[in-house]
Short mmCIF file of C-alpha atoms and ligand atoms in Angstrom, two decimals:
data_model
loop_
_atom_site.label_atom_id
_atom_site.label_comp_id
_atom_site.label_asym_id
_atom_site.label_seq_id
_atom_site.Cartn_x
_atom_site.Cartn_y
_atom_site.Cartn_z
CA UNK G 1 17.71 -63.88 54.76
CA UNK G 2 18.72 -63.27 50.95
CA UNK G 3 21.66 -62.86 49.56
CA UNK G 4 21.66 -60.11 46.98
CA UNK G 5 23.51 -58.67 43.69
CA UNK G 6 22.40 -55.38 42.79
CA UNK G 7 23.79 -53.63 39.36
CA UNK G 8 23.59 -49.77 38.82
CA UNK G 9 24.77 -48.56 35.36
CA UNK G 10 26.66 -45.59 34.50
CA UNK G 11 23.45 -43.07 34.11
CA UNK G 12 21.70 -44.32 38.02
CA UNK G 13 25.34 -43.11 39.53
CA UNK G 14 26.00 -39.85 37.55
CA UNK G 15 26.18 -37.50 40.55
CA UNK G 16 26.81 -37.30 44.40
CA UNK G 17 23.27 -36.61 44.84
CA UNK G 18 22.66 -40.22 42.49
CA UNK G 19 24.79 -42.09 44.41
CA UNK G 20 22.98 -40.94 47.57
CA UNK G 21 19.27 -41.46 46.23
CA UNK G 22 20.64 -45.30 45.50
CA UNK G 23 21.99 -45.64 48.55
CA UNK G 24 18.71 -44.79 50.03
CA UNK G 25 17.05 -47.15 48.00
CA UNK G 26 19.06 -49.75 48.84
CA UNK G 27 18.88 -49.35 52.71
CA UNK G 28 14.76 -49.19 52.52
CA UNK G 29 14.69 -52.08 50.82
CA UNK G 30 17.17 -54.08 52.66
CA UNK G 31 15.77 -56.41 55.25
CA UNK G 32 16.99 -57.22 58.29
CA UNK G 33 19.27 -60.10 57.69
CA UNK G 34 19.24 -59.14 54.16
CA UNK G 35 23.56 -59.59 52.79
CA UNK G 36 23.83 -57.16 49.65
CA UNK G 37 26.91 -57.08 46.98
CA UNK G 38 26.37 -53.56 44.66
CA UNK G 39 28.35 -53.86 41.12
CA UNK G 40 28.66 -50.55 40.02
CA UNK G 41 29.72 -49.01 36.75
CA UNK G 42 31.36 -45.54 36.50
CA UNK G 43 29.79 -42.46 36.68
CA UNK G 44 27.91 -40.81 33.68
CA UNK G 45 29.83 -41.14 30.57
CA UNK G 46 33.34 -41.15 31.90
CA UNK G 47 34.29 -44.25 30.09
CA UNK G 48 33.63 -42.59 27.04
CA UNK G 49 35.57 -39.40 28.34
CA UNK G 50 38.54 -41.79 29.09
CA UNK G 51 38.44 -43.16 26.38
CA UNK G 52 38.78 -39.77 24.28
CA UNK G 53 41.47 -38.81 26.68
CA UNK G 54 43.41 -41.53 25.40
CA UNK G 55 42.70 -40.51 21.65
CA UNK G 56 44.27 -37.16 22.27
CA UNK G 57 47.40 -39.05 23.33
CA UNK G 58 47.22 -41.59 20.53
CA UNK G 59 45.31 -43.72 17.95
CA UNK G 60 47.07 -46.26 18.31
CA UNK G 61 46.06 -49.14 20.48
CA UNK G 62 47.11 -49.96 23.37
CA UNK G 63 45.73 -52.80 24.97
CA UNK G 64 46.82 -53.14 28.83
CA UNK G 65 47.40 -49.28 29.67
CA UNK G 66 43.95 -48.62 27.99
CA UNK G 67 42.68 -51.34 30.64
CA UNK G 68 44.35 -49.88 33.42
CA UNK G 69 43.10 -45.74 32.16
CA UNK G 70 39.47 -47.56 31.85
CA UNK G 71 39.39 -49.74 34.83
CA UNK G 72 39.71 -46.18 36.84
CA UNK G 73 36.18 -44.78 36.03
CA UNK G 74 34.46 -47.82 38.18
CA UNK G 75 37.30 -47.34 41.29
CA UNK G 76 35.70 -43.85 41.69
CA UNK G 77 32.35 -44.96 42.05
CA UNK G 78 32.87 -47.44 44.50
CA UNK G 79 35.14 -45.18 46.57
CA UNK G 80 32.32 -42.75 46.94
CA UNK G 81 29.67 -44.79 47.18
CA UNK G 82 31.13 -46.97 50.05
CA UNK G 83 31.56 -43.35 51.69
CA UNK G 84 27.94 -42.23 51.19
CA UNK G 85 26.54 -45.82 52.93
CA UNK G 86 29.13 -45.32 55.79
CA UNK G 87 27.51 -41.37 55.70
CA UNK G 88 24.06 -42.91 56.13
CA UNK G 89 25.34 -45.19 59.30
CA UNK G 90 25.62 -48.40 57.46
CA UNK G 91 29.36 -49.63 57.47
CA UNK G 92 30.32 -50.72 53.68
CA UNK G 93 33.39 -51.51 51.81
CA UNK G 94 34.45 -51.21 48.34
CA UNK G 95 36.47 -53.20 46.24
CA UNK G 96 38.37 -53.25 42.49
CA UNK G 97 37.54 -56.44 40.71
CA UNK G 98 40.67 -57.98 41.60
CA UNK G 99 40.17 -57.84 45.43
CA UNK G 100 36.51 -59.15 44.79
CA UNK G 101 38.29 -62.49 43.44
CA UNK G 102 37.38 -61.45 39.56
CA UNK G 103 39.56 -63.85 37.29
CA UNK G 104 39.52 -62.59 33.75
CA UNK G 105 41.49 -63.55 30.35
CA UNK G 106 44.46 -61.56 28.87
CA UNK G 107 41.98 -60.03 26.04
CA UNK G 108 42.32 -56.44 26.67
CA UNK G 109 39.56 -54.70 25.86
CA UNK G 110 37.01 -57.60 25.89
CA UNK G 111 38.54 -60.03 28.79
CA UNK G 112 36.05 -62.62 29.73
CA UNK G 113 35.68 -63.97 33.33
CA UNK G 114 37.09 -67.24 33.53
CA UNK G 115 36.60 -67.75 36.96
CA UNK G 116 35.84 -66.04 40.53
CA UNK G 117 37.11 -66.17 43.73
CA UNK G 118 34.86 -64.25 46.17
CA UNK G 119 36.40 -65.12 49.69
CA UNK G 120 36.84 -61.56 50.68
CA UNK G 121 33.65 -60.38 49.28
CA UNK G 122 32.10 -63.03 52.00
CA UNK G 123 34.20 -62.17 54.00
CA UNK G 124 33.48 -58.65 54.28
CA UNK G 125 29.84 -59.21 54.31
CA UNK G 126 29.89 -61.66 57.58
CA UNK G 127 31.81 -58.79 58.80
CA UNK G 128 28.27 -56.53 58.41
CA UNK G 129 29.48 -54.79 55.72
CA UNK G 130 27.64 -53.86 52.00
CA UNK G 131 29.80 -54.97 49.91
CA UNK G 132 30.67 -52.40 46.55
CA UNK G 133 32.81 -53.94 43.88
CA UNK G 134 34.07 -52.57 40.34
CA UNK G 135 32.42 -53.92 37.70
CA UNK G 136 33.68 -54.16 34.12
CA UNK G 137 37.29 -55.30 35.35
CA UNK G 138 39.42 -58.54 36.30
CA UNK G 139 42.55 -59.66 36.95
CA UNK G 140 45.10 -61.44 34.64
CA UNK G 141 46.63 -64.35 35.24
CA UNK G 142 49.99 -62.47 35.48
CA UNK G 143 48.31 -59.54 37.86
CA UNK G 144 47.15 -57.78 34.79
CA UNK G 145 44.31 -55.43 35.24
CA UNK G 146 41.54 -56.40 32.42
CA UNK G 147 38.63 -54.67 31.01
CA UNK G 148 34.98 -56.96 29.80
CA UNK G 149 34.48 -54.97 26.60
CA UNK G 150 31.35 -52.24 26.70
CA UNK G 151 28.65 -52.20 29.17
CA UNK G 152 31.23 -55.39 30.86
CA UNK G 153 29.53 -54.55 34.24
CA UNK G 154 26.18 -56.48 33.60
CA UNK G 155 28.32 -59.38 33.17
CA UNK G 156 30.75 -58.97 36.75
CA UNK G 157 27.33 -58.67 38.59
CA UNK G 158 25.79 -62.30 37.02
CA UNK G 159 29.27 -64.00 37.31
CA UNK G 160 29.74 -62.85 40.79
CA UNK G 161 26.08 -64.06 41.54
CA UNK G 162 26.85 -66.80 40.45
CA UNK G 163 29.98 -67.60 42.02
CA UNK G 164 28.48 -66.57 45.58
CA UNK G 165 25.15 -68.76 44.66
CA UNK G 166 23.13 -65.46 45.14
CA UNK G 167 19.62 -65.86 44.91
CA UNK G 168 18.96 -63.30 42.10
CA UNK G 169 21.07 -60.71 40.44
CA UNK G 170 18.71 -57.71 40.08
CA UNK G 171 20.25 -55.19 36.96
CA UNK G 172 18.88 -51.70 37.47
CA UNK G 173 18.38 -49.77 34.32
CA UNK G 174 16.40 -46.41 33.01
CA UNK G 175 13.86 -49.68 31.81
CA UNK G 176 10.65 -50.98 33.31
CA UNK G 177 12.05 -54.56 32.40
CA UNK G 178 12.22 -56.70 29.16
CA UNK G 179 9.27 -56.01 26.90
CA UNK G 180 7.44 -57.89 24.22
CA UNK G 181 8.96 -55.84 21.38
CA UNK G 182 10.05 -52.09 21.63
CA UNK G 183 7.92 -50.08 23.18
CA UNK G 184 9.07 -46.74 20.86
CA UNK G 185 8.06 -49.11 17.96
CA UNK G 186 4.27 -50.70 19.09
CA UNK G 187 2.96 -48.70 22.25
CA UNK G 188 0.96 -52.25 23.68
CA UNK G 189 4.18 -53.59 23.78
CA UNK G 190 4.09 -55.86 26.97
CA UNK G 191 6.61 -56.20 29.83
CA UNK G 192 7.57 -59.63 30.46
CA UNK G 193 7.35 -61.38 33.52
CA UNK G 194 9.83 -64.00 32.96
CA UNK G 195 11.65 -65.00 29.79
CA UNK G 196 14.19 -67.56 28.91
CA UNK G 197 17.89 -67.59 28.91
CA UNK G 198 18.19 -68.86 25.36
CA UNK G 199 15.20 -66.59 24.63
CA UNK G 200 16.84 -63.55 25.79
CA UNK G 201 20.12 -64.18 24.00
CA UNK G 202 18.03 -64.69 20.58
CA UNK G 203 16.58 -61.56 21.44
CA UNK G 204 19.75 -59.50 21.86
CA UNK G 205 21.62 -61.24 18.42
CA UNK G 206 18.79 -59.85 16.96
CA UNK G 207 18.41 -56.35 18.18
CA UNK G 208 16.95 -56.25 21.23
CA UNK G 209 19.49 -54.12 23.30
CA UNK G 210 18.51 -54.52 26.69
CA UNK G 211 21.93 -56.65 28.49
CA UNK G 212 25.12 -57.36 26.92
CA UNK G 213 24.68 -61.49 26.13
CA UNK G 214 27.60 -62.25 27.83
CA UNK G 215 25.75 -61.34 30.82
CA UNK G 216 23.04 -63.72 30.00
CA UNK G 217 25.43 -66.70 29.04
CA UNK G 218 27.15 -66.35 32.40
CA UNK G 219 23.45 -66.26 33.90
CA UNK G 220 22.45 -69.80 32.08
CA UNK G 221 26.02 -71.39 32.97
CA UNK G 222 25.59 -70.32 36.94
CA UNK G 223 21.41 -70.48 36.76
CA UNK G 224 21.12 -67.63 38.40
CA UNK G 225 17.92 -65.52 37.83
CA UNK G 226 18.49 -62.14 36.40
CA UNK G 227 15.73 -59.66 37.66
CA UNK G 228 15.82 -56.89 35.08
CA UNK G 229 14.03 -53.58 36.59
CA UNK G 230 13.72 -49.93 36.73
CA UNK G 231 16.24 -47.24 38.91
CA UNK G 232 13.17 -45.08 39.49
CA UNK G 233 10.54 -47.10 40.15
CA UNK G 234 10.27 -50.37 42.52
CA UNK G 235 7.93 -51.82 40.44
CA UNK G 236 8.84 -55.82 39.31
CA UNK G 237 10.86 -55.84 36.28
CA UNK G 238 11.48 -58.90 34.51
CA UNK G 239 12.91 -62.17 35.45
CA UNK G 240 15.51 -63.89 33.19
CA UNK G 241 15.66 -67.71 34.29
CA UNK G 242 16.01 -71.18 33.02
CA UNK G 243 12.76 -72.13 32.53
CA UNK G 244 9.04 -70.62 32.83
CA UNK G 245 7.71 -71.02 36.70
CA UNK G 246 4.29 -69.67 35.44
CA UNK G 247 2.57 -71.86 33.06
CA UNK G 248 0.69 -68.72 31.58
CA UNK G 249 3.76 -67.28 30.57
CA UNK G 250 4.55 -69.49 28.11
CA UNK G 251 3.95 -68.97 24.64
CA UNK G 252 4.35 -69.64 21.59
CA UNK G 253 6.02 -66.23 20.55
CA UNK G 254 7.82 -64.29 23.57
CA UNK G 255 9.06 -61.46 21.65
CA UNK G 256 9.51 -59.20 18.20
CA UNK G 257 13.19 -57.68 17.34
CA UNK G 258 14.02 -55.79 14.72
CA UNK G 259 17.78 -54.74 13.74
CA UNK G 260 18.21 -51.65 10.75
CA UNK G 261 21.45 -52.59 10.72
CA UNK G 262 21.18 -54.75 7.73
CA UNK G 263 22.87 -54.68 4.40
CA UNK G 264 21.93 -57.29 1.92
CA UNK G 265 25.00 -58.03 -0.58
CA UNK G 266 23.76 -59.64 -4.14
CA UNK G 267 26.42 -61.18 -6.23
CA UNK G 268 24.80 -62.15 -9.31
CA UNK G 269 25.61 -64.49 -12.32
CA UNK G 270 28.32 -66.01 -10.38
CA UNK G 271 30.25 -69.13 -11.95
CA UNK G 272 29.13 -71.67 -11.03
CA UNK G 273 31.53 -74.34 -9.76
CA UNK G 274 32.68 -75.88 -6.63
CA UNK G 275 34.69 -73.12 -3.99
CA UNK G 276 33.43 -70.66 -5.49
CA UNK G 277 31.01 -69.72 -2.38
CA UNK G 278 34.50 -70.74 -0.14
CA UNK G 279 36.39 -68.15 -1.52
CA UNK G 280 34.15 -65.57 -1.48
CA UNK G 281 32.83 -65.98 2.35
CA UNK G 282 36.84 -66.99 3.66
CA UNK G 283 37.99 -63.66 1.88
CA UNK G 284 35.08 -61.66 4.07
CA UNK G 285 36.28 -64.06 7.35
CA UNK G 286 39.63 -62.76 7.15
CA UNK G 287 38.92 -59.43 7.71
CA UNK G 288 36.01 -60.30 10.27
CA UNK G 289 33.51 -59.78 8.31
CA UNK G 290 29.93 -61.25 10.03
CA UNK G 291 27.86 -62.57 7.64
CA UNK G 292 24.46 -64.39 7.88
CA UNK G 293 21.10 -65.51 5.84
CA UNK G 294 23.09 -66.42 3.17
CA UNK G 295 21.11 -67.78 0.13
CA UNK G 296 22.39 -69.36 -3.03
CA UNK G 297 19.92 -69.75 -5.76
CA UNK G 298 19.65 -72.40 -8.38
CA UNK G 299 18.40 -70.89 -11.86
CA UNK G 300 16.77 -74.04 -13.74
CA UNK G 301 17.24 -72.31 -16.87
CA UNK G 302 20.81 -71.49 -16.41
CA UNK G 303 22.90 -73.78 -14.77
CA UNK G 304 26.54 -72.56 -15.60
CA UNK G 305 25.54 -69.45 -13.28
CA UNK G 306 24.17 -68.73 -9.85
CA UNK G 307 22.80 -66.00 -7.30
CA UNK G 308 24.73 -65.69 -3.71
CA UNK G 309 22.69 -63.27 -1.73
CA UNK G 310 23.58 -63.13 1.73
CA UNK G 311 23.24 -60.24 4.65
CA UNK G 312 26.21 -58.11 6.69
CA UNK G 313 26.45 -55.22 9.01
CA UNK G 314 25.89 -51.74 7.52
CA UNK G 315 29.03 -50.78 9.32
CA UNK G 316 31.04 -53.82 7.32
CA UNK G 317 29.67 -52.26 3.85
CA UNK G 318 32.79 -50.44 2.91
CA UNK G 319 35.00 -52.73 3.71
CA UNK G 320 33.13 -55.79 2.10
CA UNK G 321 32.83 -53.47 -0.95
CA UNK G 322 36.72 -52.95 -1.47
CA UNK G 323 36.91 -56.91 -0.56
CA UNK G 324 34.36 -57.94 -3.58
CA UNK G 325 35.38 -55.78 -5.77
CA UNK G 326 39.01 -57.46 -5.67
CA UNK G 327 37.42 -61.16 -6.05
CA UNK G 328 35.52 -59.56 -8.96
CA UNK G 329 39.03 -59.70 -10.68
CA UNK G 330 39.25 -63.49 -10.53
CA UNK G 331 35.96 -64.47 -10.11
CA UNK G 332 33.86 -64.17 -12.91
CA UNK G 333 30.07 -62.71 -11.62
CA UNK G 334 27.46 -60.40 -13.61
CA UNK G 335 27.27 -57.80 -10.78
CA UNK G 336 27.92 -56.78 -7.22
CA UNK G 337 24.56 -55.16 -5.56
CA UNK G 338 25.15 -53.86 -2.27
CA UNK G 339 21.78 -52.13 -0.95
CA UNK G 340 22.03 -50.55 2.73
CA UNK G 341 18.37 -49.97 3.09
CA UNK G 342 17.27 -53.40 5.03
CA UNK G 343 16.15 -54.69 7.79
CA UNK G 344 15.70 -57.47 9.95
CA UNK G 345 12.20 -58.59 11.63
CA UNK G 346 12.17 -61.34 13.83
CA UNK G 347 10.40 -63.31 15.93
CA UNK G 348 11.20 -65.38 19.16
CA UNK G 349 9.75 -67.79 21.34
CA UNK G 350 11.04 -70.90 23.06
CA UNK G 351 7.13 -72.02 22.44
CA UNK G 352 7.62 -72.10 18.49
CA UNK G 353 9.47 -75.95 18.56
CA UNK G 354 7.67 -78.20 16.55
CA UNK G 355 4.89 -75.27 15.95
CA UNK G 356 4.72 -75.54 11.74
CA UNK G 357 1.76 -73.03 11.74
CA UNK G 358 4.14 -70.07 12.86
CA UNK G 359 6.02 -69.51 10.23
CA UNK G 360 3.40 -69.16 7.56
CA UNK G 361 1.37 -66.79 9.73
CA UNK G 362 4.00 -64.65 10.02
CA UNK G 363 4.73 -64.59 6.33
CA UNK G 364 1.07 -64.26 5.50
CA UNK G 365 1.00 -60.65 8.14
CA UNK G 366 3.61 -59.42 6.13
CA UNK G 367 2.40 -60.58 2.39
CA UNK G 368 -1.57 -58.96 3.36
CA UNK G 369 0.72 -55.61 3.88
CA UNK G 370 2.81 -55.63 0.73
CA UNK G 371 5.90 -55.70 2.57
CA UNK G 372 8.10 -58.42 0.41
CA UNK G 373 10.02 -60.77 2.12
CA UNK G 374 13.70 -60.89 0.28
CA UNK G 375 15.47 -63.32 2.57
CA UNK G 376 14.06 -65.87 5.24
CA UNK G 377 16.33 -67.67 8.04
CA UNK G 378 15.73 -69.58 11.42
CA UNK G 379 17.10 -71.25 14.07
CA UNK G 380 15.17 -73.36 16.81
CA UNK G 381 13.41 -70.73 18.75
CA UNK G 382 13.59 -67.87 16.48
CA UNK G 383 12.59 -66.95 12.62
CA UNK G 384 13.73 -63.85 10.56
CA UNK G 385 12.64 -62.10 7.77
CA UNK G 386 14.36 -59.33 5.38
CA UNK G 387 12.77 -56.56 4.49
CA UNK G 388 12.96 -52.95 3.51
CA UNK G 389 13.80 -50.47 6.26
CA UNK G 390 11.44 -48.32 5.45
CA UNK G 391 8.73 -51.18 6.25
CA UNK G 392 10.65 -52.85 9.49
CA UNK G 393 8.59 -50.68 11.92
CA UNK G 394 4.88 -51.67 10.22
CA UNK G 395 6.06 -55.59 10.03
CA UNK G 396 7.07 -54.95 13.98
CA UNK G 397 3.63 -53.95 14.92
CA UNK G 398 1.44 -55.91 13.08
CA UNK G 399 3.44 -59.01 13.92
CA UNK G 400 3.12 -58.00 17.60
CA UNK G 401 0.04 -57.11 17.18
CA UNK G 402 -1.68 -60.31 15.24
CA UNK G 403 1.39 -62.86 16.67
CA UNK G 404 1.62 -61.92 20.01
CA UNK G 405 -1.14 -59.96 21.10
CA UNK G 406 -3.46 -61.87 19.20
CA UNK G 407 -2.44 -65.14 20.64
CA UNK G 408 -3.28 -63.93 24.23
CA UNK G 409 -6.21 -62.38 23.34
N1 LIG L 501 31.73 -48.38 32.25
C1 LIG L 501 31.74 -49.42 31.25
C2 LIG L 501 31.07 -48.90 29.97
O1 LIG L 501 30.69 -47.75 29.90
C3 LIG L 501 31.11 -50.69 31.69
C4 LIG L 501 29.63 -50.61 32.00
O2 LIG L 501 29.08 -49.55 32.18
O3 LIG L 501 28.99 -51.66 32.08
O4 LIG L 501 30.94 -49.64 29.03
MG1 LIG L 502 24.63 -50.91 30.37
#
């Protein structure tokens, strides 16, 4: 006997006829004493048509009515699907968030779970019953209906699986599982049989869109495994756990990200004098502006002036422009570069610890292919490059290619 989280996304329960042909699924696969909770998002794109309903009303925002308009989308799938099991002659229940024990923050818009309560969920599943709960939602403290910010039902599914000490979480998705790099980038990209936690959140900060991290976090605080795999195939996907259970699985790069949305900002001649770097980065803070791979140069031949290079969000250029431009006025710097056209290349691997060789081969793919390397950063498992966008796909495939291939070759 197993107990089981299953999570269809918006696209796998579009139609009737979708809900039915999961349904279906679900019962073949079922064993006998098999106990199955279904988190369910709502159907198609009707968040997104909620959401513009609202816009026609107002643009202003408003935080817990846009909750309760949005939490309605994932009540109508689990009405209907709870009616299309009971249709099939399995009895099944549905269930908001709330009633499934879903404890959330007061954040509107991007709640987090702070805690679950899933009594009636097991409950209703010693009962015989399939068990079909909202995701995306939770309840506030004071009875508040909550939404978990975009693609939200990824994360009610782990937490849940967590809470009920399932023994996996299986997300469904229009994805064979996670793969080495993107397979529209390098076709001998490789799907992964199992991958890290901590790898798969470096992943996703760096590009890789495959779950929303929070999903992942709440996997490595509960340890549940997440078994990423296809709708519409039953092939194995892959399996997001603590730690490798296959010793060949391990290596010393696990995947290659890359993220175009990159601007590099280049504030040159800057004074140079102590708070001067404060100033500038609390002034981009304030207005929630993310920066990283920040990089301030020391010219030997001019030491009343320095370089602060550092990289933001292409979406955060405008702002960040108008933001500079007003230090500009009481800082004294040469110029104010702003260039759009960047990206990121990365690599990640929980294999790369106290591996000095890495680095430098991955440096030396991209300096045999001309592609110049403007800014370099790292963290434990992971090290990233800048470079022009227009190069980002080459450096993806021959890194992949030499790096990852190459090493299990
Ligand atoms: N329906 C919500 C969204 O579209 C949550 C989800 O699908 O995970 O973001
Ligand atoms: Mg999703």
């Amino acid at each position: 006997m197993a107990l089981i989280v299953k999570k269809f996304g918006g696209s796998s329960v579009a139609t009737p006829e979708k809900i039915f042909n999961i349904v279906d699924r679900v019962l073949n696969e079922k064993k006998e004493n098999d106990q199955i909770v279904i988190v369910v998002s709502a159907m198609g794109d009707t968040t997104d048509e909620l959401v513009s309903l609202a816009k026609q009303i107002t643009s202003k925002p408003y935080g817990r009515e846009m909750d309760r308009l949005l939490s309605t989308g994932e009540q109508v799938t689990i009405a209907l699907m709870a009616m299309a099991f009971t249709e099939r002659g399995h009895q099944a229940i549905s269930m908001t968030g709330p009633q499934a024990g879903i404890q959330s923050s007061a954040a509107y818009g991007k709640a987090r779970i702070l805690d679950v309560f899933p009594e009636r969920v097991f409950s209703a599943l010693q009962a015989g019953n399939i068990v079909i709960v909202a995701g995306f939602q939770g309840i506030v403290e004071n009875g508040d209906i909550a939404t978990l910010g975009r693609g939200g039902s990824d994360t009610t599914a782990v937490a849940l699986a967590g809470a009920m000490k399932a023994d996996v979480c299986e997300i469904f998705t229009d994805v064979e599982g996670v793969y080495s790099t993107d397979p529209r980038i390098a076709s001998d990209a490789v799907k992964l049989q199992e991958i890290t936690y901590g790898e798969m959140l470096e992943m996703a900060r760096l590009g890789a869109g495959v779950m929303q991290p929070r999903a992942v976090e709440m996997g490595s605080r509960y340890g549940v495994p997440i078994h990423v795999r296809s709708t519409f195939s039953t092939n194995q996907g892959t399996i997001i756990r603590e730690e490798y259970t296959v010793e060949s699985n391990k290596r010393v790069i696990t995947g290659v990200a890359d993220d175009i949305n990159a601007a590099k900002v280049s504030l040159v001649g800057v004074e140079n004098k102590p708070g001067v770097a404060a100033t500038v980065f609390k002034a981009l803070a304030d207005k929630n502006i993310d920066v990283d791979m920040i990089v301030q140069s020391i010219r030997s031949t001019d030491d009343a002036v320095t370089d602060i290079i550092f990289t933001i969000l292409c979406d955060d250029v405008p702002l960040a422009r108008e933001i500079l431009d007003k230090l500009h006025e009481t800082i004294k710097m040469e110029s104010i570069n702003i260039d759009e056209n960047m990206a990121k290349v990365s690599i990640v691997g929980a294999g790369m610890l106290g591996q000095p060789g890495v680095a430098a081969q991955m440096f030396g793919i991209l300096g045999e292919e001309g592609i110049n390397i403007e800014i370099i950063s790292t963290s434990e498992i992971s090290i990233t490059c800048l470079v022009a966008e227009n190069r980002v796909k080459d450096a993806v495939r021959l890194i992949h290619e030499k790096l990852f291939l190459g090493e299990r070759g």
